[in-house]
Coordinates of N, CA and C in Angstrom, one line a residue:
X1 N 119.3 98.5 106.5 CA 119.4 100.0 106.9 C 120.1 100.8 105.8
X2 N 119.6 101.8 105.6 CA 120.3 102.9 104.7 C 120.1 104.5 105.5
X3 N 121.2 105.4 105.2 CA 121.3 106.4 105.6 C 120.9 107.4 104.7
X4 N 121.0 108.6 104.7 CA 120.9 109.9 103.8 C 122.5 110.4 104.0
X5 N 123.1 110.2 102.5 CA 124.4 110.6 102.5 C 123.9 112.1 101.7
X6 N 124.5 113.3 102.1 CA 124.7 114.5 101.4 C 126.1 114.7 100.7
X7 N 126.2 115.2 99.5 CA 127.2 115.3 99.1 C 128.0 116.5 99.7
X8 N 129.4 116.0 99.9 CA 129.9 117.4 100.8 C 130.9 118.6 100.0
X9 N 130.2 118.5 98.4 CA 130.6 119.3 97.5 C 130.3 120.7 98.1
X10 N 128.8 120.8 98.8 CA 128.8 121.8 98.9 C 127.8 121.8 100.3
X11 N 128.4 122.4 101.5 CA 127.9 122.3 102.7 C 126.4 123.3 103.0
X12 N 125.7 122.3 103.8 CA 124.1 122.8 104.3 C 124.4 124.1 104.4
X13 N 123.0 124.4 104.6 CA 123.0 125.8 105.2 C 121.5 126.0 105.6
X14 N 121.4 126.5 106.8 CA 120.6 126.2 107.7 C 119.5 128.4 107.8
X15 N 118.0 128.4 108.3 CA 118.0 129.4 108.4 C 118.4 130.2 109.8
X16 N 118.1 131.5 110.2 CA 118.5 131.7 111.5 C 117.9 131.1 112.5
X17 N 118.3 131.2 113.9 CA 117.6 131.2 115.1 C 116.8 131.8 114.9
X18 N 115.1 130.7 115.6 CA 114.1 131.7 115.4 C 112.9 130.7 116.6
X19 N 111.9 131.5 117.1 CA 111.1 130.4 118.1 C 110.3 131.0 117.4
X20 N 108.7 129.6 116.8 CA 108.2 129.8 116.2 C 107.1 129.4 116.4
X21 N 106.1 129.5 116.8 CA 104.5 129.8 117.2 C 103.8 129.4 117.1
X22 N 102.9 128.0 117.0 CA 102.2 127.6 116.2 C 100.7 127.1 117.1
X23 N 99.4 127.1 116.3 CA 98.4 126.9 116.9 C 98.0 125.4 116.5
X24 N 97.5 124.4 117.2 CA 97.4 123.1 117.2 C 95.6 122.2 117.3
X25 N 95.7 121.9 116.7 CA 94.2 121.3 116.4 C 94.6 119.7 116.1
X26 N 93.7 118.9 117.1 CA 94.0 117.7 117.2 C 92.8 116.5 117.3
X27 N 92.9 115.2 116.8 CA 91.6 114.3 117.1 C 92.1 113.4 117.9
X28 N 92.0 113.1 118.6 CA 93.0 111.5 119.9 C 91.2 111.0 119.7
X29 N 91.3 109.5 119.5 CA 90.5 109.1 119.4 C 89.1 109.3 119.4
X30 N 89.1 110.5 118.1 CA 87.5 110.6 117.7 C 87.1 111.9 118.8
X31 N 88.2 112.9 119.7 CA 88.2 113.5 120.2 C 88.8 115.0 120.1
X32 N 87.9 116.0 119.9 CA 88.7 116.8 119.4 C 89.6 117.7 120.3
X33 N 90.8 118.2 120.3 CA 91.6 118.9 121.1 C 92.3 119.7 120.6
X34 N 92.4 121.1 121.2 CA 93.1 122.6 120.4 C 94.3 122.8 121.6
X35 N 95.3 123.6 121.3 CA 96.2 124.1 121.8 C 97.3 125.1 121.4
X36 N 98.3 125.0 121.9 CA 99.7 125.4 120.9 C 100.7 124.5 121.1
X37 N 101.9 125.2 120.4 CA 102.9 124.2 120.0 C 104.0 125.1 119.9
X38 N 105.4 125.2 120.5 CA 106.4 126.0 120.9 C 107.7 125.9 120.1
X39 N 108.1 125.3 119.2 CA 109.7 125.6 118.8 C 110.7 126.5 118.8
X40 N 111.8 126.4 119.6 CA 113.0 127.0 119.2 C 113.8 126.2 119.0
X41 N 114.3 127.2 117.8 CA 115.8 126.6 116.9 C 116.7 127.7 116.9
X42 N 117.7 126.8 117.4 CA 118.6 128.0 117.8 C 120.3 127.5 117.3
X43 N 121.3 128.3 116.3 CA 122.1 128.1 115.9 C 123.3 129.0 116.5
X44 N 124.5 128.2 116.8 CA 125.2 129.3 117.8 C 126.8 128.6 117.1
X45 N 128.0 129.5 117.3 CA 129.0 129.4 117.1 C 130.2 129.1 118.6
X46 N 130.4 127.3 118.6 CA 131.3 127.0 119.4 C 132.7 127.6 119.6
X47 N 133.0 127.9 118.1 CA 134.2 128.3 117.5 C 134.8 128.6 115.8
X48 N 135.4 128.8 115.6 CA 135.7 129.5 114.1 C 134.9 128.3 113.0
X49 N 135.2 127.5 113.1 CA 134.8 126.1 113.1 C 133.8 125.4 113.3
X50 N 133.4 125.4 114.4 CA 132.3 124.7 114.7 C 131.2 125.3 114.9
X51 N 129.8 124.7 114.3 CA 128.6 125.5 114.8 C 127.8 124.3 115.6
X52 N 127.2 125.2 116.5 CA 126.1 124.1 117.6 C 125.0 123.9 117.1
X53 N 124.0 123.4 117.2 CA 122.4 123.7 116.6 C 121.5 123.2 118.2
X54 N 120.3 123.6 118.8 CA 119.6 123.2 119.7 C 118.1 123.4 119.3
X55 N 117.3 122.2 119.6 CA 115.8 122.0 119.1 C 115.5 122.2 120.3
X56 N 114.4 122.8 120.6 CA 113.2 122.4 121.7 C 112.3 122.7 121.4
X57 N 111.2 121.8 121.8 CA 109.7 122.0 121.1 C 108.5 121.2 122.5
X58 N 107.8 122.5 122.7 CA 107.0 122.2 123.5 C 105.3 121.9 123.0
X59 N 104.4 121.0 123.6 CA 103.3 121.2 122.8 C 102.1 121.0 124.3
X60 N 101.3 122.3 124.0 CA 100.3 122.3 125.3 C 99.4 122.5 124.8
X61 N 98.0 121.4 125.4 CA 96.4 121.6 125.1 C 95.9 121.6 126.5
X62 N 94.3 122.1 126.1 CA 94.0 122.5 127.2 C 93.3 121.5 128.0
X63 N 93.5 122.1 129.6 CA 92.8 121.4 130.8 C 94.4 120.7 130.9
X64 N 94.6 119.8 130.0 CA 96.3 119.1 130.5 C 97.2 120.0 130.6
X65 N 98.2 120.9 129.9 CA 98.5 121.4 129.6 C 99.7 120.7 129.0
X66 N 101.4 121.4 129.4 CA 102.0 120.6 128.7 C 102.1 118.8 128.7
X67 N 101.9 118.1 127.3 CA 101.6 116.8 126.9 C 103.2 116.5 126.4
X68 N 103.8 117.3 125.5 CA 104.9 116.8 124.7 C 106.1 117.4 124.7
X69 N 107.3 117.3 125.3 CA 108.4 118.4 125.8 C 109.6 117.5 125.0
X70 N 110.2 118.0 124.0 CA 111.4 117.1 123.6 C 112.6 117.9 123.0
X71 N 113.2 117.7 123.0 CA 114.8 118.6 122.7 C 115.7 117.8 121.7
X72 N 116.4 118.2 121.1 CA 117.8 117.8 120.6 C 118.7 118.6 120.3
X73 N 119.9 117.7 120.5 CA 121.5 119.3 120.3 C 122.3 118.4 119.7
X74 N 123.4 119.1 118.9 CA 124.2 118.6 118.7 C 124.9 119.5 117.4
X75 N 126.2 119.2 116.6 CA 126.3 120.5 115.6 C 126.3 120.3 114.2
X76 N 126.8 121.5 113.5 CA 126.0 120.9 112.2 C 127.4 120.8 111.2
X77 N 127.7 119.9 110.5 CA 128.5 119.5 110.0 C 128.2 119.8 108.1
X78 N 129.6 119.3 107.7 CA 128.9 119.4 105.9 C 127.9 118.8 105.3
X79 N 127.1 117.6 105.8 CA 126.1 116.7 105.4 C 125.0 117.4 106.4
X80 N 124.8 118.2 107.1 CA 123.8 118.7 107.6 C 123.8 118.9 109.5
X81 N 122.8 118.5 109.9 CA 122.6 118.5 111.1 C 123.3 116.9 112.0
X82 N 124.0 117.1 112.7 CA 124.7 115.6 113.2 C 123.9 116.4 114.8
X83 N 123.1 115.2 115.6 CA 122.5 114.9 116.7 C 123.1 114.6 117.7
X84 N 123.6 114.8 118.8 CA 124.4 114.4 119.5 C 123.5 113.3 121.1
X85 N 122.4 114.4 121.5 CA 121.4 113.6 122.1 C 119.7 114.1 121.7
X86 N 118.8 113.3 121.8 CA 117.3 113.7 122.0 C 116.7 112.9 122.7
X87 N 115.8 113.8 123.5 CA 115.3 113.8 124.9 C 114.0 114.3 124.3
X88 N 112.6 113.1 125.4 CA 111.5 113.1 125.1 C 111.0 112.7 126.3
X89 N 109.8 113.8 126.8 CA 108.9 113.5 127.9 C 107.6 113.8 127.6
X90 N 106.5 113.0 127.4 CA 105.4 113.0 127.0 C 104.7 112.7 128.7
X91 N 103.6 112.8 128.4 CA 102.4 113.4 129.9 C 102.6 112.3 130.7
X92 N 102.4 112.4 131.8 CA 102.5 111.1 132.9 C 103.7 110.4 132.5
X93 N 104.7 110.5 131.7 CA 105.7 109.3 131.1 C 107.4 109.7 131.9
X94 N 108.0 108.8 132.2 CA 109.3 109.5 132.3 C 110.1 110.0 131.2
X95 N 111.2 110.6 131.6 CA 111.3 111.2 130.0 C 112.7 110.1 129.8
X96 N 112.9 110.4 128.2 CA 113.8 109.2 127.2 C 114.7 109.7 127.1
X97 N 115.7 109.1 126.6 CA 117.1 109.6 126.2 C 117.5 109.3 124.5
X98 N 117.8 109.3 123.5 CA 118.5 108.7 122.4 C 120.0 109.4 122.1
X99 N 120.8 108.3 122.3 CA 122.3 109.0 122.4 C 122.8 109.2 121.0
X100 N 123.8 110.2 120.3 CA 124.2 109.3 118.9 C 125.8 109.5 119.2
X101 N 126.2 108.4 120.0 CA 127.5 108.3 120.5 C 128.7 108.3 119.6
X102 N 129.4 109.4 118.9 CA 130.3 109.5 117.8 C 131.3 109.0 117.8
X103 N 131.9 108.9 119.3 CA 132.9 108.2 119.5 C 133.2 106.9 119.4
X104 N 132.2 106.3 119.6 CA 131.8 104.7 119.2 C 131.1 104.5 117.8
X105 N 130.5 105.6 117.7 CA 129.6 105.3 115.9 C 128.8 104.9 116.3
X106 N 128.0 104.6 117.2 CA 126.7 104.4 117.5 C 125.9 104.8 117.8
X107 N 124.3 104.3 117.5 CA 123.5 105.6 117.9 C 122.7 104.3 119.3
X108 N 122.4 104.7 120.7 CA 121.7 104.1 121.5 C 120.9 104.7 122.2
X109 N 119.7 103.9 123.0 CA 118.5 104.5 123.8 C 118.4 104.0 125.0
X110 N 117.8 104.7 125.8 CA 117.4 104.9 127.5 C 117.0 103.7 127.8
X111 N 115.7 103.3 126.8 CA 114.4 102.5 126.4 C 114.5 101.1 125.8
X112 N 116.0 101.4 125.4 CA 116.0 99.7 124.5 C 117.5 99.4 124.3
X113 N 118.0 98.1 124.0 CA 118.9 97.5 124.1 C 119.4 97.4 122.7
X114 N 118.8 98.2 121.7 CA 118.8 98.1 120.3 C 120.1 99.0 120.0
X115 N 121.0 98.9 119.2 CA 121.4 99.8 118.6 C 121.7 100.1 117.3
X116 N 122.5 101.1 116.8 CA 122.4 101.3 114.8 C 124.0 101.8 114.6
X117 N 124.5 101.7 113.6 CA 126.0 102.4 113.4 C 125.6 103.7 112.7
X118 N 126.5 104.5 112.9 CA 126.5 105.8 112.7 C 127.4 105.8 111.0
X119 N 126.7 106.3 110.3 CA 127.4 106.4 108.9 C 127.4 107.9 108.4
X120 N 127.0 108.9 108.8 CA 126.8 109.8 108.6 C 125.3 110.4 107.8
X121 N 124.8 111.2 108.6 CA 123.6 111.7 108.1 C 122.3 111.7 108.9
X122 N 122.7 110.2 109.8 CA 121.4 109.9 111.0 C 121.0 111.2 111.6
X123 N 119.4 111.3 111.8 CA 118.7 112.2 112.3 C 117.9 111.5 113.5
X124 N 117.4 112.3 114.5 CA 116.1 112.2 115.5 C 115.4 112.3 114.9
X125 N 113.7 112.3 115.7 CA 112.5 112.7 115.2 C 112.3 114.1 115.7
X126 N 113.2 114.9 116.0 CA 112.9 116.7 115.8 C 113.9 117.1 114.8
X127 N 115.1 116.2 114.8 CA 116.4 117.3 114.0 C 115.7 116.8 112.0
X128 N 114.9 115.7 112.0 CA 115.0 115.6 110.9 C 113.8 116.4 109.9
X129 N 112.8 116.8 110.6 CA 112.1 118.7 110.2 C 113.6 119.1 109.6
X130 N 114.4 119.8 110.5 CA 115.0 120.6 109.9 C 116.2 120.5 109.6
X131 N 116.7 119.1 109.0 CA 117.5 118.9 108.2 C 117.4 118.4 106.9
X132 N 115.1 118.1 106.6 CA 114.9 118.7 105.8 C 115.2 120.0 105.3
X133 N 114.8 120.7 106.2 CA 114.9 122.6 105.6 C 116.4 122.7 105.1
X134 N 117.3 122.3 105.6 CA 118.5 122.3 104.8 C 119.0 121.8 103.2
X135 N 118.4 120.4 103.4 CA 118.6 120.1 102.0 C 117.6 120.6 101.0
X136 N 116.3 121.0 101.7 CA 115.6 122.0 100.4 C 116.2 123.3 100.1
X137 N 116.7 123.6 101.2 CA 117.0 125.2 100.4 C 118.5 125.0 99.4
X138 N 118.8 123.6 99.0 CA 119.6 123.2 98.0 C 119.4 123.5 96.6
X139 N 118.4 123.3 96.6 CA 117.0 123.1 95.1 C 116.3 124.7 95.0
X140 N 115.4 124.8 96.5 CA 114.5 125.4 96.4 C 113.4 125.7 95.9
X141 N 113.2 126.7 94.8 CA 111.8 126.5 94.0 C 112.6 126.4 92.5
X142 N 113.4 125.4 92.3 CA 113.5 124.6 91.2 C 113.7 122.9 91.4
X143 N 113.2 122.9 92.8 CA 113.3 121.2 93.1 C 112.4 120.6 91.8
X144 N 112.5 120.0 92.0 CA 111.5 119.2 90.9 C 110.0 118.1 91.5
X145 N 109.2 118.4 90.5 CA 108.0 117.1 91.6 C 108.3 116.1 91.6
X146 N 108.1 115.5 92.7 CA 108.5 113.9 93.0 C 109.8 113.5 93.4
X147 N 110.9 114.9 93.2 CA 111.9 114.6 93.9 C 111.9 114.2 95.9
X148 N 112.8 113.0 96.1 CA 113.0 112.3 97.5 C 114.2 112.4 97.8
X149 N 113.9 112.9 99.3 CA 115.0 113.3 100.4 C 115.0 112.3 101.7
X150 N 116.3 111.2 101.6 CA 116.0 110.1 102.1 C 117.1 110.0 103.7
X151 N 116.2 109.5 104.7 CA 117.6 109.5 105.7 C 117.0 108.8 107.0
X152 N 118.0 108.0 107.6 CA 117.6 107.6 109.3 C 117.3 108.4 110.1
X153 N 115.9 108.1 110.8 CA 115.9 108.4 111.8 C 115.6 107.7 113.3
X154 N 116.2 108.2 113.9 CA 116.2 107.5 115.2 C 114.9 108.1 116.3
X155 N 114.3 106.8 117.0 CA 113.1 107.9 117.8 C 113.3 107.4 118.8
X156 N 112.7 107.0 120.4 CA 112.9 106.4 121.8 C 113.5 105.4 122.0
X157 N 112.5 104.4 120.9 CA 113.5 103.0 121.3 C 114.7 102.5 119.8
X158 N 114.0 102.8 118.6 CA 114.5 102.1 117.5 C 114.5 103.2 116.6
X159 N 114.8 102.6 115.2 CA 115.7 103.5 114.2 C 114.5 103.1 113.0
X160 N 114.2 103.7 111.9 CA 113.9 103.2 110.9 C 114.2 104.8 109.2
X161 N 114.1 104.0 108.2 CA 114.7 105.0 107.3 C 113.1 105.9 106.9
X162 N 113.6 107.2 107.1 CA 112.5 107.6 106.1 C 112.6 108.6 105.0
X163 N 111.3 108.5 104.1 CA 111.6 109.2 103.0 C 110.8 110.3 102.5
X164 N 110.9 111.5 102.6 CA 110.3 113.0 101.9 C 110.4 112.8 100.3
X165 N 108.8 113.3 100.2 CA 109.0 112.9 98.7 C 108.3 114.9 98.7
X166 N 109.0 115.7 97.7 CA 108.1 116.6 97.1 C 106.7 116.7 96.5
X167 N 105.7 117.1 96.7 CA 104.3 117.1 96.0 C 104.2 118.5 95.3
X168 N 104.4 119.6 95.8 CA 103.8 120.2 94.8 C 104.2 122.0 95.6
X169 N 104.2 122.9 95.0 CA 103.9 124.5 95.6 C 102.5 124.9 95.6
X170 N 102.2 125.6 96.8 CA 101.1 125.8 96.8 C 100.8 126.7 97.7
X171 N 100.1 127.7 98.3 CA 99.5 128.4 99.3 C 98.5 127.9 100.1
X172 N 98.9 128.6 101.7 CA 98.2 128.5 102.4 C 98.0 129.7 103.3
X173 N 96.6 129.5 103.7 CA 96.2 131.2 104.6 C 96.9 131.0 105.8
X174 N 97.7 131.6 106.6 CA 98.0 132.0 108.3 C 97.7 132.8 108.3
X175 N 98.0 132.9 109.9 CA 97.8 134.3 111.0 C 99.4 135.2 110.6
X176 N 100.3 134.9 109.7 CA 100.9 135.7 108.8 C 100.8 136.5 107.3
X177 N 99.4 135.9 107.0 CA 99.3 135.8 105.8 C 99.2 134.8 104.8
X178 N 99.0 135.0 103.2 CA 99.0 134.1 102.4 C 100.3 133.5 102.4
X179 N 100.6 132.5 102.4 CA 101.7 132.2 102.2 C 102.5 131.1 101.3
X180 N 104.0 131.3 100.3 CA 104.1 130.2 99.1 C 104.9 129.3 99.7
X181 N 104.6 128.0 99.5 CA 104.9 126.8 100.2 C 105.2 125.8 99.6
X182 N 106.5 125.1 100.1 CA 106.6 123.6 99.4 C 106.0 123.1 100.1
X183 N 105.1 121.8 99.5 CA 104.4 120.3 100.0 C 104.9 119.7 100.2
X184 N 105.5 119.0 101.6 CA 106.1 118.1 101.4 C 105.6 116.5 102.2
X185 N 105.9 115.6 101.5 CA 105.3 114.3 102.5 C 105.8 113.3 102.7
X186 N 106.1 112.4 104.1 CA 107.0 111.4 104.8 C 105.3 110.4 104.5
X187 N 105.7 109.5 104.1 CA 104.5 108.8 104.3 C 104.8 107.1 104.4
X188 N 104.5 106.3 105.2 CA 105.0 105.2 105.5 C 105.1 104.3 104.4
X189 N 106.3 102.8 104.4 CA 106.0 101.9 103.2 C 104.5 101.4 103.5
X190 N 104.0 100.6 102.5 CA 103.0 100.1 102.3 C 102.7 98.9 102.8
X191 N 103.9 98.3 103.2 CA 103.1 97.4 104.6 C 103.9 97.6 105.9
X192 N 103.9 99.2 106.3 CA 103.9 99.6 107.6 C 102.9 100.3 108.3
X193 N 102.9 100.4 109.4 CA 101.8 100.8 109.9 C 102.3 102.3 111.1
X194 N 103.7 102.9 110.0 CA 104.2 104.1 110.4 C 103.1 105.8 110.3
X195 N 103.9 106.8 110.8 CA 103.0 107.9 111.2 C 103.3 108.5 109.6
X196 N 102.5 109.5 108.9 CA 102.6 110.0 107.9 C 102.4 111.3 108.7
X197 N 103.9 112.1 107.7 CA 103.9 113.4 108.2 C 103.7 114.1 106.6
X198 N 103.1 115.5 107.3 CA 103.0 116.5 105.9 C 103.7 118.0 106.4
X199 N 104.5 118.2 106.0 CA 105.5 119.9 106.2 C 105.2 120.5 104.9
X200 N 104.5 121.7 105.3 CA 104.8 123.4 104.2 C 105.6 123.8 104.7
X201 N 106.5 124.1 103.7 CA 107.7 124.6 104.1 C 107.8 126.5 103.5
X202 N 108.0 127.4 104.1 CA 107.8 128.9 103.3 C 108.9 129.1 102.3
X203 N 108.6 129.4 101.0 CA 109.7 129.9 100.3 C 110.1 130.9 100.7
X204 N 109.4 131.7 101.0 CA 110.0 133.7 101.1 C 110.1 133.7 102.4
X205 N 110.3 132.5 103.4 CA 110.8 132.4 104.9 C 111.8 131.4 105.5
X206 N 112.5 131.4 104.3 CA 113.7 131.1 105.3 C 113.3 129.3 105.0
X207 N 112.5 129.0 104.4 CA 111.8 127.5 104.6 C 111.4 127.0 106.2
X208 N 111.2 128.1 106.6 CA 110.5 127.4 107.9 C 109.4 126.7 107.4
X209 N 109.5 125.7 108.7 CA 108.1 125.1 108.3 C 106.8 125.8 109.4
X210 N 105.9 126.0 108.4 CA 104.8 126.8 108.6 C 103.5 125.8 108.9
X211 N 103.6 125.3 108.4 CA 102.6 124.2 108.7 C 102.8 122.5 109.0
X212 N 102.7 122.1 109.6 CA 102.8 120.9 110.1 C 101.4 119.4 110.0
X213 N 101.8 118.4 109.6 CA 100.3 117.2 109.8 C 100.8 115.9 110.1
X214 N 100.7 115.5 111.8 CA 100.8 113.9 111.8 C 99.4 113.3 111.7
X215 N 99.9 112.5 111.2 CA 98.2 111.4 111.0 C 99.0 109.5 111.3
X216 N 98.6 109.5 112.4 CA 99.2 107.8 112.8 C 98.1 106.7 112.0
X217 N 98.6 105.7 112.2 CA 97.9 104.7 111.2 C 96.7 104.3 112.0
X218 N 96.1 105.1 113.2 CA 94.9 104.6 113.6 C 94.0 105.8 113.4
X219 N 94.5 106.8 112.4 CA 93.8 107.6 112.2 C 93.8 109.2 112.6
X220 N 94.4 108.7 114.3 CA 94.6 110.1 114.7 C 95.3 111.4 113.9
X221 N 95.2 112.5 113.9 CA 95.6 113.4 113.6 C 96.0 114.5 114.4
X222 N 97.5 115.4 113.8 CA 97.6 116.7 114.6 C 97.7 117.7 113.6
X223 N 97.5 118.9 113.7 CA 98.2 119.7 112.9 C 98.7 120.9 113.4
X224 N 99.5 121.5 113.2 CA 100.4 122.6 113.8 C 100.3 123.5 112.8
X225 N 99.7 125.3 112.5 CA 99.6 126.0 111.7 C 100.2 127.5 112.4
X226 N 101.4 127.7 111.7 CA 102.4 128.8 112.2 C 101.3 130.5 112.5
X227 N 101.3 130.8 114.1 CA 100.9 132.1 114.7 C 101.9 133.3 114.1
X228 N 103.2 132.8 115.0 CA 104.6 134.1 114.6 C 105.6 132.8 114.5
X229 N 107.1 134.0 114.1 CA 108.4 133.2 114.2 C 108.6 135.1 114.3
X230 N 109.9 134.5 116.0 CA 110.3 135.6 116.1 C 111.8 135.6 116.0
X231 N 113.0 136.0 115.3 CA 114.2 135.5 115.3 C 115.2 136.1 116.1

């Protein structure tokens, strides 16, 4: 196991609260399917000291409607976003729990008897989108190509490390406009049979991510392409 340590020379910094819009085009086995896709991110002040952060991200297609409802909270410390729970309810499924119990240093699940030690830096599979966005706006558009952004994450039942590698700047068209974008890509080791994710991230927005692409190892695909972000 390995973590994503940030150096705490100099602490994250996250963009505002904002819910963010996005239209969804999908293939489930050789099947095509359209919808939307709902994020809020929302950052709030517990006290002088402390800030909160809360994920929620809904995703609805049509005839089913909502398929994928998941959340995470917890606050955000000098190394970035620290998780405290995430919760996942997918269609017909009961929903999950993944704890990251601080007090014990552990991170545990609803779904499995597994657990991981907490070293600092561990992410979910929502908080770690955007604790990417924190450590790119470190660099920003002087990151360099091929630079990697490495860190645990935890999903329903188990943990594994993953790793953002930079590809490239580039544009893409939205229902906002042209837009300038980092490439970025999670893509599995080479004898795993993990989900490859692809995030544009907006330079001149805050680095939201604007565009989104899961592609599982059987091929499926999603993609999520930013409508609004309203803050």
């Amino acid at each position: 196991m390995f973590t994503q340590i940030t150096s705490h020379a100099e602490q994250l910094t996250f963009p505002p609260s904002a819910e963010l819009l996005y239209s969804l085009k999908s293939t489930q086995k050789g099947v095509p399917v359209s919808g939307e896709a709902k994020v809020q991110w929302q950052v709030n002040k517990r006290d002088d000291q402390t800030k909160l952060y809360r994920l929620n991200s809904e995703t609805k297609v049509a005839i089913f409607g909502k398929i994928l409802v998941s959340s995470s909270k917890g606050s955000i410390q000098e190394f970035g976003l620290a998780p405290e729970q995430f919760q996942e309810k997918r269609f017909r499924r009961t929903e999950v729990n993944t704890y990251f119990d601080r007090e014990q240093k552990i991170i545990r699940f609803s779904e499995s008897d597994l657990q991981y030690p907490i070293q600092g830096g561990e992410q979910d599979r929502l908080s770690a989108t955007w604790q990417l966005v924190g450590l790119v706006q470190k660099t920003g558009a002087q990151t360099k190509l091929g630079q990697e952004w490495k860190m645990f994450v935890a999903g329903t039942r188990d943990a594994d490390p993953w790793t953002f590698k930079f590809s490239d700047f580039t544009k893409i068209r939205t229902a906002l406009g042209e837009l300038n974008v980092m490439h970025i890509i999670k893509a599995p080791p080479s004898d795993a049979q993990g989900q490859r994710i692809e995030l544009w991230l907006a330079l001149d927005m805050g680095f939201y991510p604007v565009q989104i692409r899961y592609q599982d190892h059987n091929g499926d695909v999603l993609e999520q392409k930013i409508i609004s972000i309203k803050n």
